Coordinates of N, CA and C and ligand atoms in Angstrom, one line a residue:
M1 N -13.4 8.0 -15.5 CA -13.2 7.8 -14.1 C -12.1 8.8 -13.6
M2 N -12.4 9.6 -12.6 CA -11.3 10.6 -12.1 C -10.2 9.7 -11.4
L3 N -9.0 10.0 -11.7 CA -7.8 9.3 -11.1 C -7.7 9.9 -9.7
T4 N -7.6 9.0 -8.5 CA -7.3 9.6 -7.3 C -5.8 9.8 -7.1
V5 N -5.5 10.8 -6.3 CA -4.1 11.3 -6.1 C -3.8 11.2 -4.7
S6 N -2.7 10.5 -4.3 CA -2.3 10.5 -2.9 C -1.1 11.5 -2.9
E7 N -1.2 12.5 -1.9 CA -0.1 13.5 -1.8 C 1.1 12.8 -1.2
A8 N 0.9 11.9 -0.3 CA 1.9 11.1 0.4 C 2.8 10.4 -0.7
C9 N 2.2 9.8 -1.7 CA 3.0 9.2 -2.8 C 3.7 10.1 -3.6
E10 N 3.2 11.2 -3.8 CA 3.9 12.3 -4.5 C 5.2 12.7 -3.8
R11 N 5.1 12.8 -2.5 CA 6.3 13.2 -1.7 C 7.3 12.0 -1.6
N12 N 6.8 10.7 -1.4 CA 7.7 9.7 -1.2 C 8.3 8.9 -2.3
K13 N 7.7 9.2 -3.5 CA 8.1 8.4 -4.6 C 9.5 8.5 -5.0
E14 N 10.0 9.6 -4.9 CA 11.4 9.9 -5.4 C 12.4 9.3 -4.4
P15 N 12.2 9.5 -3.0 CA 13.1 8.8 -2.2 C 13.0 7.3 -2.3
I16 N 11.8 6.7 -2.4 CA 11.7 5.4 -2.6 C 12.4 4.8 -3.9
L17 N 12.2 5.6 -4.8 CA 12.9 5.2 -6.2 C 14.3 5.1 -6.0
A18 N 15.0 6.1 -5.3 CA 16.4 6.0 -5.1 C 16.8 4.8 -4.4
V19 N 16.0 4.2 -3.5 CA 16.5 3.0 -2.8 C 16.2 1.8 -3.8
L20 N 15.2 1.9 -4.5 CA 14.8 0.6 -5.3 C 15.8 0.6 -6.5
R21 N 16.4 1.7 -6.9 CA 17.4 1.7 -8.1 C 18.5 0.7 -7.6
T22 N 18.9 0.8 -6.3 CA 20.0 -0.1 -5.9 C 19.5 -1.4 -5.5
E23 N 18.4 -1.5 -4.7 CA 18.0 -2.9 -4.2 C 17.6 -3.8 -5.4
L24 N 16.9 -3.1 -6.4 CA 16.3 -4.0 -7.5 C 17.3 -4.0 -8.7
A25 N 18.6 -3.7 -8.6 CA 19.5 -3.5 -9.7 C 19.6 -5.0 -10.3
A26 N 19.5 -6.0 -9.7 CA 19.6 -7.3 -10.4 C 18.3 -8.0 -10.6
C27 N 17.1 -7.2 -10.7 CA 15.8 -7.7 -10.8 C 15.2 -7.4 -12.2
T28 N 14.3 -8.1 -12.6 CA 13.5 -7.6 -13.7 C 12.0 -7.8 -13.4
R29 N 11.5 -8.9 -13.0 CA 10.1 -9.0 -12.7 C 9.7 -8.7 -11.2
V30 N 8.9 -7.7 -11.1 CA 8.5 -7.3 -9.7 C 7.1 -7.3 -9.5
L31 N 6.6 -7.8 -8.4 CA 5.1 -7.9 -8.0 C 5.0 -6.7 -6.9
E32 N 4.1 -5.8 -7.1 CA 3.8 -4.9 -6.0 C 2.4 -5.1 -5.4
V33 N 2.4 -5.3 -4.1 CA 1.3 -5.6 -3.3 C 0.6 -4.4 -2.7
G34 N -0.6 -4.2 -2.9 CA -1.4 -3.1 -2.4 C -1.0 -1.7 -3.1
S35 N -1.1 -1.7 -4.4 CA -0.6 -0.6 -5.2 C -1.2 0.6 -5.1
G36 N -2.6 0.6 -4.4 CA -3.1 1.9 -4.1 C -3.5 2.7 -5.4
T37 N -3.1 3.9 -5.4 CA -3.5 4.7 -6.5 C -2.8 4.4 -7.8
G38 N -1.7 3.7 -7.7 CA -0.8 3.3 -8.9 C 0.3 4.3 -9.2
Q39 N 0.4 5.4 -8.3 CA 1.4 6.5 -8.7 C 2.7 5.9 -8.6
H40 N 3.1 5.0 -7.6 CA 4.3 4.5 -7.3 C 4.7 3.7 -8.6
A41 N 3.7 2.8 -8.9 CA 4.1 1.9 -10.1 C 4.3 2.6 -11.4
V42 N 3.6 3.7 -11.6 CA 3.8 4.5 -12.8 C 5.1 5.2 -12.7
H43 N 5.5 5.8 -11.6 CA 6.8 6.4 -11.4 C 7.9 5.6 -11.5
F44 N 8.0 4.4 -10.9 CA 9.1 3.6 -10.9 C 9.3 2.9 -12.1
T45 N 8.2 2.5 -12.9 CA 8.5 1.9 -14.2 C 8.9 2.9 -15.2
A46 N 8.5 4.1 -15.1 CA 9.0 5.3 -16.0 C 10.5 5.4 -15.9
A47 N 11.0 5.3 -14.5 CA 12.3 5.6 -14.2 C 13.2 4.4 -14.4
M48 N 12.7 3.2 -14.4 CA 13.4 1.9 -14.4 C 12.9 1.1 -15.6
P49 N 13.2 1.4 -16.8 CA 12.6 0.7 -18.0 C 13.0 -0.8 -18.1
Q50 N 14.0 -1.1 -17.3 CA 14.4 -2.5 -17.4 C 13.5 -3.5 -16.6
L51 N 12.6 -2.9 -15.6 CA 11.7 -3.7 -14.9 C 10.5 -4.0 -15.6
L52 N 9.9 -5.2 -15.2 CA 8.6 -5.6 -15.7 C 7.7 -5.6 -14.4
W53 N 6.7 -4.6 -14.2 CA 6.1 -4.4 -13.0 C 4.7 -4.8 -12.9
Q54 N 4.3 -5.7 -12.0 CA 3.0 -6.2 -11.8 C 2.3 -5.6 -10.6
P55 N 1.4 -4.5 -10.9 CA 0.7 -3.8 -9.8 C -0.5 -4.8 -9.3
S56 N -0.9 -4.7 -8.1 CA -2.0 -5.5 -7.7 C -2.9 -4.7 -6.6
E57 N -4.0 -5.1 -6.2 CA -4.8 -4.5 -5.2 C -5.9 -5.5 -4.9
L58 N -6.4 -5.3 -3.7 CA -7.6 -5.9 -3.2 C -8.7 -5.8 -4.3
P59 N -9.6 -6.8 -4.5 CA -10.5 -6.8 -5.6 C -11.4 -5.5 -5.5
E60 N -11.8 -5.0 -4.3 CA -12.6 -3.9 -4.2 C -11.9 -2.5 -4.6
N61 N -10.7 -2.5 -4.6 CA -9.9 -1.3 -4.8 C -9.2 -1.3 -6.3
L62 N -9.5 -2.5 -7.0 CA -8.8 -2.6 -8.3 C -9.3 -1.7 -9.3
P63 N -10.6 -1.3 -9.5 CA -11.0 -0.5 -10.7 C -10.2 0.9 -10.8
S64 N -10.0 1.6 -9.7 CA -9.3 3.0 -9.7 C -7.7 2.7 -10.1
L65 N -7.2 1.7 -9.5 CA -5.7 1.3 -9.8 C -5.6 0.9 -11.3
A66 N -6.6 0.1 -11.7 CA -6.5 -0.3 -13.1 C -6.6 0.9 -14.1
E67 N -7.5 1.8 -13.8 CA -7.6 3.0 -14.6 C -6.3 3.9 -14.7
R68 N -5.6 4.1 -13.6 CA -4.4 4.8 -13.7 C -3.4 4.0 -14.6
I69 N -3.3 2.7 -14.4 CA -2.3 2.0 -15.0 C -2.6 2.0 -16.6
R70 N -4.0 2.0 -16.9 CA -4.4 2.0 -18.3 C -4.0 3.3 -18.9
V71 N -4.3 4.3 -18.1 CA -4.1 5.8 -18.7 C -2.6 6.2 -18.7
E72 N -1.8 5.9 -17.6 CA -0.6 6.4 -17.5 C 0.7 5.5 -17.7
G73 N 0.3 4.1 -17.7 CA 1.3 3.1 -17.7 C 2.0 3.0 -19.0
G74 N 3.3 2.7 -18.9 CA 4.1 2.4 -20.1 C 4.2 1.0 -20.3
A75 N 4.9 0.6 -21.4 CA 5.1 -0.8 -21.9 C 5.6 -1.8 -20.8
N76 N 6.3 -1.4 -19.9 CA 6.8 -2.3 -18.8 C 5.9 -2.3 -17.5
L77 N 4.7 -1.8 -17.7 CA 3.8 -1.7 -16.5 C 2.5 -2.7 -16.9
L78 N 2.4 -3.7 -16.3 CA 1.5 -4.7 -16.7 C 0.0 -4.3 -16.3
P79 N -1.1 -4.6 -16.7 CA -2.4 -4.4 -16.2 C -2.4 -4.9 -14.8
A80 N -3.3 -4.2 -13.9 CA -3.4 -4.5 -12.6 C -4.1 -5.7 -12.4
V81 N -3.8 -6.5 -11.5 CA -4.6 -7.7 -11.1 C -5.0 -7.7 -9.6
A82 N -6.1 -8.5 -9.4 CA -6.6 -8.6 -8.0 C -5.5 -9.5 -7.2
L83 N -5.3 -9.0 -6.0 CA -4.5 -9.8 -4.9 C -4.9 -9.4 -3.6
D84 N -5.4 -10.4 -2.9 CA -5.6 -10.3 -1.5 C -4.7 -11.1 -0.9
V85 N -3.7 -10.7 0.0 CA -2.5 -11.6 0.4 C -3.0 -12.8 1.1
R86 N -4.3 -12.8 1.6 CA -4.7 -13.9 2.3 C -5.2 -15.1 1.4
T87 N -5.2 -14.8 0.2 CA -5.8 -15.7 -0.7 C -4.8 -16.2 -1.8
G88 N -4.4 -17.5 -1.8 CA -3.3 -18.0 -2.6 C -4.0 -18.8 -3.7
P89 N -3.2 -19.2 -4.7 CA -1.8 -18.8 -4.9 C -1.8 -17.2 -5.4
W90 N -0.6 -16.6 -5.1 CA -0.6 -15.2 -5.6 C -0.4 -15.3 -7.2
P91 N -0.7 -14.1 -7.9 CA -0.4 -14.1 -9.2 C 1.0 -13.7 -9.6
A92 N 1.3 -13.9 -10.8 CA 2.5 -13.3 -11.4 C 3.8 -14.1 -11.0
A93 N 3.7 -15.2 -10.3 CA 4.9 -15.9 -9.9 C 5.6 -16.6 -11.1
P94 N 6.9 -16.8 -11.2 CA 7.8 -16.3 -10.3 C 8.3 -14.9 -10.5
V95 N 8.7 -14.2 -9.5 CA 9.1 -12.8 -9.6 C 10.5 -12.6 -8.9
H96 N 11.3 -11.7 -9.3 CA 12.6 -11.5 -8.8 C 12.4 -10.6 -7.4
A97 N 11.3 -9.9 -7.4 CA 11.2 -9.0 -6.2 C 9.8 -8.8 -5.9
V98 N 9.5 -8.6 -4.6 CA 8.1 -8.1 -4.2 C 8.3 -6.7 -3.5
F99 N 7.4 -5.7 -3.9 CA 7.4 -4.4 -3.3 C 6.1 -4.1 -2.6
S100 N 6.2 -3.5 -1.5 CA 4.9 -2.9 -0.9 C 5.1 -1.7 0.0
A101 N 4.2 -0.7 -0.1 CA 4.5 0.5 0.5 C 3.2 0.7 1.4
N102 N 3.4 1.0 2.7 CA 2.3 1.4 3.5 C 1.2 0.5 3.6
T103 N 1.4 -0.8 3.6 CA 0.4 -1.8 3.7 C 0.3 -2.6 4.9
L104 N 1.6 -2.8 5.6 CA 1.6 -3.8 6.8 C 0.9 -3.3 8.0
H105 N 0.8 -1.9 8.1 CA 0.0 -1.4 9.2 C -1.4 -1.3 9.0
I106 N -1.8 -1.5 7.8 CA -3.2 -1.4 7.4 C -3.9 -2.6 7.6
M107 N -3.2 -3.7 7.0 CA -3.9 -5.1 7.0 C -3.8 -5.8 8.5
G108 N -4.6 -6.6 8.8 CA -4.6 -7.3 10.0 C -3.3 -8.2 10.2
W109 N -3.0 -8.5 11.4 CA -1.8 -9.4 11.7 C -1.9 -10.7 10.9
D110 N -3.0 -11.3 10.8 CA -3.1 -12.5 10.1 C -2.8 -12.4 8.6
A111 N -3.1 -11.2 8.1 CA -2.7 -11.0 6.8 C -1.2 -10.6 6.7
V112 N -0.6 -10.0 7.6 CA 0.8 -9.8 7.7 C 1.6 -11.1 7.6
C113 N 1.1 -12.0 8.3 CA 1.7 -13.3 8.3 C 1.6 -13.9 6.9
E114 N 0.5 -13.7 6.4 CA 0.2 -14.3 4.9 C 1.0 -13.6 3.9
F115 N 1.2 -12.4 4.2 CA 2.1 -11.5 3.3 C 3.5 -12.1 3.1
F116 N 4.1 -12.5 4.3 CA 5.5 -13.1 4.3 C 5.4 -14.4 3.6
R117 N 4.3 -15.3 3.9 CA 4.2 -16.6 3.4 C 4.1 -16.3 1.8
G118 N 3.3 -15.5 1.3 CA 3.0 -15.5 0.0 C 4.3 -14.8 -0.8
A119 N 4.8 -13.8 -0.2 CA 6.0 -13.3 -0.8 C 7.1 -14.2 -1.0
A120 N 7.4 -15.0 0.1 CA 8.5 -15.9 -0.1 C 8.1 -17.0 -1.2
A121 N 6.8 -17.4 -1.3 CA 6.4 -18.5 -2.2 C 6.6 -18.0 -3.7
V122 N 6.4 -16.6 -4.0 CA 6.6 -16.2 -5.4 C 8.0 -15.8 -5.7
L123 N 8.8 -15.6 -4.8 CA 10.2 -15.1 -5.1 C 11.1 -16.3 -5.7
A124 N 11.8 -15.7 -6.7 CA 13.0 -16.5 -7.4 C 14.1 -15.7 -7.3
P125 N 15.4 -16.3 -7.3 CA 16.6 -15.6 -7.2 C 16.7 -14.3 -8.1
P126 N 17.2 -13.3 -7.8 CA 17.8 -13.0 -6.5 C 16.8 -12.9 -5.3
G127 N 15.6 -12.8 -5.4 CA 14.6 -12.9 -4.4 C 14.7 -11.7 -3.4
V128 N 14.2 -10.6 -3.8 CA 14.2 -9.3 -3.0 C 12.9 -8.9 -2.5
L129 N 12.7 -8.7 -1.1 CA 11.5 -8.3 -0.6 C 11.7 -6.8 -0.1
C130 N 11.1 -5.7 -0.6 CA 11.3 -4.5 0.0 C 9.9 -3.9 0.4
V131 N 10.0 -3.5 1.7 CA 8.6 -3.0 2.4 C 8.9 -1.5 2.9
Y132 N 8.1 -0.6 2.5 CA 8.2 0.7 2.9 C 7.1 1.0 3.8
G133 N 7.4 1.9 4.9 CA 6.4 2.4 5.7 C 6.9 2.7 7.1
P134 N 6.0 3.0 8.1 CA 6.5 3.2 9.5 C 6.6 1.9 10.2
F135 N 7.7 1.8 11.0 CA 7.9 0.6 11.9 C 8.4 1.0 13.1
R136 N 8.3 0.0 14.1 CA 8.8 0.2 15.5 C 10.1 -0.8 15.6
F137 N 11.1 -0.2 16.3 CA 12.3 -1.0 16.5 C 12.6 -1.0 18.0
D138 N 12.9 -2.2 18.6 CA 13.2 -2.3 19.8 C 12.0 -1.9 20.7
G139 N 10.8 -2.2 20.2 CA 9.6 -1.7 21.0 C 9.4 -0.2 21.0
R140 N 10.1 0.6 20.2 CA 9.9 2.0 20.3 C 9.5 2.6 18.8
H141 N 8.6 3.6 18.8 CA 8.4 4.2 17.6 C 9.6 5.1 17.1
T142 N 9.6 5.5 15.9 CA 10.8 6.2 15.4 C 10.6 7.8 15.6
S143 N 9.2 8.1 15.9 CA 8.9 9.4 16.3 C 7.6 9.5 17.0
D144 N 7.3 10.6 17.6 CA 6.0 11.0 18.4 C 5.0 10.8 17.3
S145 N 5.2 11.5 16.0 CA 4.1 11.4 15.1 C 3.7 10.0 14.7
N146 N 4.6 9.1 14.6 CA 4.3 7.8 14.3 C 3.6 7.0 15.5
A147 N 3.9 7.4 16.7 CA 3.2 6.9 17.8 C 1.7 7.4 17.9
A148 N 1.6 8.6 17.5 CA 0.2 9.2 17.5 C -0.6 8.4 16.1
F149 N 0.2 8.2 15.1 CA -0.5 7.5 14.0 C -1.0 6.1 14.4
D150 N -0.1 5.4 15.1 CA -0.4 4.0 15.5 C -1.6 4.1 16.4
H151 N -1.7 5.0 17.3 CA -2.9 5.2 18.1 C -4.1 5.3 17.4
Y152 N -4.1 6.3 16.3 CA -5.2 6.5 15.5 C -5.7 5.2 14.7
L153 N -4.6 4.5 14.2 CA -4.9 3.4 13.4 C -5.6 2.3 14.2
R154 N -5.1 2.1 15.5 CA -5.7 1.0 16.4 C -7.1 1.3 16.9
Q155 N -7.3 2.7 17.0 CA -8.8 3.1 17.5 C -9.7 2.8 16.3
R156 N -9.1 3.1 15.1 CA -10.1 2.9 14.0 C -10.3 1.5 13.7
D157 N -9.2 0.6 13.8 CA -9.3 -0.8 13.5 C -8.3 -1.5 14.4
P158 N -8.8 -2.2 15.4 CA -7.8 -2.8 16.4 C -6.8 -4.0 15.7
Q159 N -7.3 -4.3 14.5 CA -6.4 -5.3 13.9 C -5.1 -4.7 13.2
S160 N -5.3 -3.4 13.0 CA -4.1 -2.6 12.3 C -3.2 -2.0 13.4
G161 N -2.2 -1.4 12.8 CA -1.2 -0.7 13.7 C 0.2 -0.8 13.1
V162 N 1.1 0.1 13.5 CA 2.5 0.1 13.2 C 3.2 -1.2 13.7
R163 N 3.8 -1.8 12.8 CA 4.4 -3.2 13.1 C 5.7 -3.1 13.8
D164 N 6.1 -4.1 14.7 CA 7.4 -4.2 15.2 C 8.3 -4.9 14.1
F165 N 9.4 -4.2 14.0 CA 10.4 -4.8 13.0 C 10.8 -6.3 13.3
E166 N 11.1 -6.4 14.5 CA 11.5 -7.8 15.0 C 10.4 -8.9 14.9
A167 N 9.1 -8.5 14.9 CA 8.1 -9.5 14.7 C 8.1 -9.9 13.2
L168 N 8.2 -8.8 12.4 CA 8.3 -9.0 10.9 C 9.4 -9.9 10.5
D169 N 10.6 -9.6 11.1 CA 11.8 -10.3 10.8 C 11.6 -11.7 11.2
R170 N 11.0 -12.1 12.3 CA 10.7 -13.4 12.6 C 9.8 -14.2 11.6
L171 N 8.8 -13.4 11.0 CA 8.1 -14.0 10.0 C 8.9 -14.3 8.7
A172 N 9.7 -13.4 8.4 CA 10.5 -13.4 7.2 C 11.5 -14.6 7.4
Q173 N 12.1 -14.8 8.5 CA 13.1 -15.9 8.8 C 12.4 -17.2 8.7
E174 N 11.3 -17.2 9.2 CA 10.4 -18.6 9.2 C 10.2 -19.0 7.6
R175 N 10.1 -18.0 6.7 CA 9.9 -18.3 5.3 C 11.2 -18.2 4.5
G176 N 12.3 -18.3 5.1 CA 13.6 -18.4 4.4 C 14.2 -17.1 3.9
L177 N 13.7 -16.1 4.6 CA 14.3 -14.7 4.0 C 15.2 -14.1 5.1
R178 N 16.2 -13.5 4.6 CA 17.3 -13.0 5.5 C 17.3 -11.4 5.3
F179 N 17.2 -10.7 6.5 CA 17.2 -9.3 6.5 C 18.5 -8.7 6.1
T180 N 18.5 -7.8 5.1 CA 19.8 -7.3 4.6 C 19.9 -5.7 4.7
A181 N 18.9 -5.0 4.9 CA 19.0 -3.6 5.0 C 17.9 -2.8 5.5
T182 N 18.1 -1.7 6.2 CA 17.1 -0.7 6.5 C 17.6 0.5 6.0
H183 N 16.6 1.2 5.2 CA 17.0 2.5 4.7 C 16.1 3.5 5.4
T184 N 16.8 4.5 6.0 CA 16.0 5.6 6.6 C 15.5 6.5 5.7
M185 N 14.2 6.8 5.7 CA 13.5 7.6 4.6 C 12.8 8.9 5.4
P186 N 12.4 9.9 4.5 CA 11.9 11.1 5.0 C 10.7 10.7 6.0
V187 N 10.3 11.6 6.8 CA 9.2 11.6 7.7 C 9.1 10.3 8.6
N188 N 10.2 10.0 9.0 CA 10.4 8.7 9.9 C 10.0 7.4 9.5
N189 N 10.0 7.3 8.1 CA 9.6 6.0 7.6 C 10.9 5.3 7.3
R190 N 10.8 4.0 6.9 CA 11.9 3.1 6.6 C 11.6 2.2 5.4
T191 N 12.6 1.8 4.6 CA 12.4 0.7 3.6 C 13.2 -0.3 4.2
L192 N 12.5 -1.5 4.5 CA 13.1 -2.6 5.0 C 13.4 -3.7 3.8
V193 N 14.5 -4.4 3.9 CA 14.8 -5.2 2.7 C 15.2 -6.7 3.3
W194 N 14.5 -7.7 2.7 CA 15.0 -9.0 3.0 C 15.3 -9.7 1.6
R195 N 16.1 -10.7 1.7 CA 16.5 -11.5 0.5 C 16.4 -12.9 0.7
L196 N 16.1 -13.8 -0.4 CA 16.2 -15.3 -0.2 C 17.5 -15.6 0.4
A197 N 17.5 -16.4 1.4 CA 18.6 -16.9 2.2 C 19.4 -17.8 1.3
Ligands
SAM201 C1 -2.4 3.0 2.9 S1 -2.8 2.1 1.4 C2 -1.2 2.2 0.6 C3 -1.4 2.2 -0.9 C4 -0.1 2.4 -1.8 N1 0.8 1.3 -1.7 C5 0.6 3.7 -1.2 O1 1.8 3.7 -0.7 O2 0.0 4.8 -1.3 C6 -2.8 0.5 2.0 C7 -3.2 -0.5 0.9 O3 -3.2 -1.9 1.5 C8 -4.1 -2.6 0.7 N2 -4.5 -3.8 1.4 C9 -5.1 -3.9 2.7 N3 -5.2 -5.1 3.0 C10 -4.7 -5.9 2.0 C11 -4.7 -7.3 1.6 N4 -5.2 -8.2 2.6 N5 -4.1 -7.8 0.6 C12 -3.6 -6.9 -0.3 N6 -3.6 -5.5 -0.1 C13 -4.2 -5.1 1.0 C14 -5.3 -1.6 0.6 O4 -6.2 -2.0 -0.3 C15 -4.6 -0.3 0.3 O5 -4.6 0.0 -1.0

């Protein structure tokens, strides 16, 4: 099977790693939601051997992810498992951290709600939730290109779209998570961090 390559992952994996080195400093077990091609999982686990990383994907996207993990994964990268955030209970619990990149603007709002419910349910202290992607703040996009991307997403799938930070934070608070950091990332993205209260 040919391994698929995401150019975006190649560009953003180093900046995200720099954030995770700090935010996951007290963590060992990490669950990644929507691992995609697996490039992030391979890169992060090679750079942070102290982590035990559980990649996951929707059942229909699992085969290509599983293949990259099998071919390129090291000892601290577990075989990929199926996870649709809408279907509980989530695998791999308990974990010290949940990480997800570029997923909340793809899944529908119902699934976003389930994402926060599921993440809070699998987290154990120190309990860190890191989410990377484009977000709106105070009702505004962080760039014209993100506004155009949002328009494109919503035309393609009305359930999808760039999420409002404030709406995500309400979901997080309802699940006992406290917002602790926003990291400004290249090309107008952010890494948002919540922790168990
Ligand atoms: C744009 S891709 C991002 C993949 C990868 N994290 C990255 O940064 O390249 C969005 C991912 O979200 C996943 N996804 C969408 N809906 C999901 C759901 N309900 N549960 C879990 N993953 C979901 C898709 O399968 C897809 O791999």
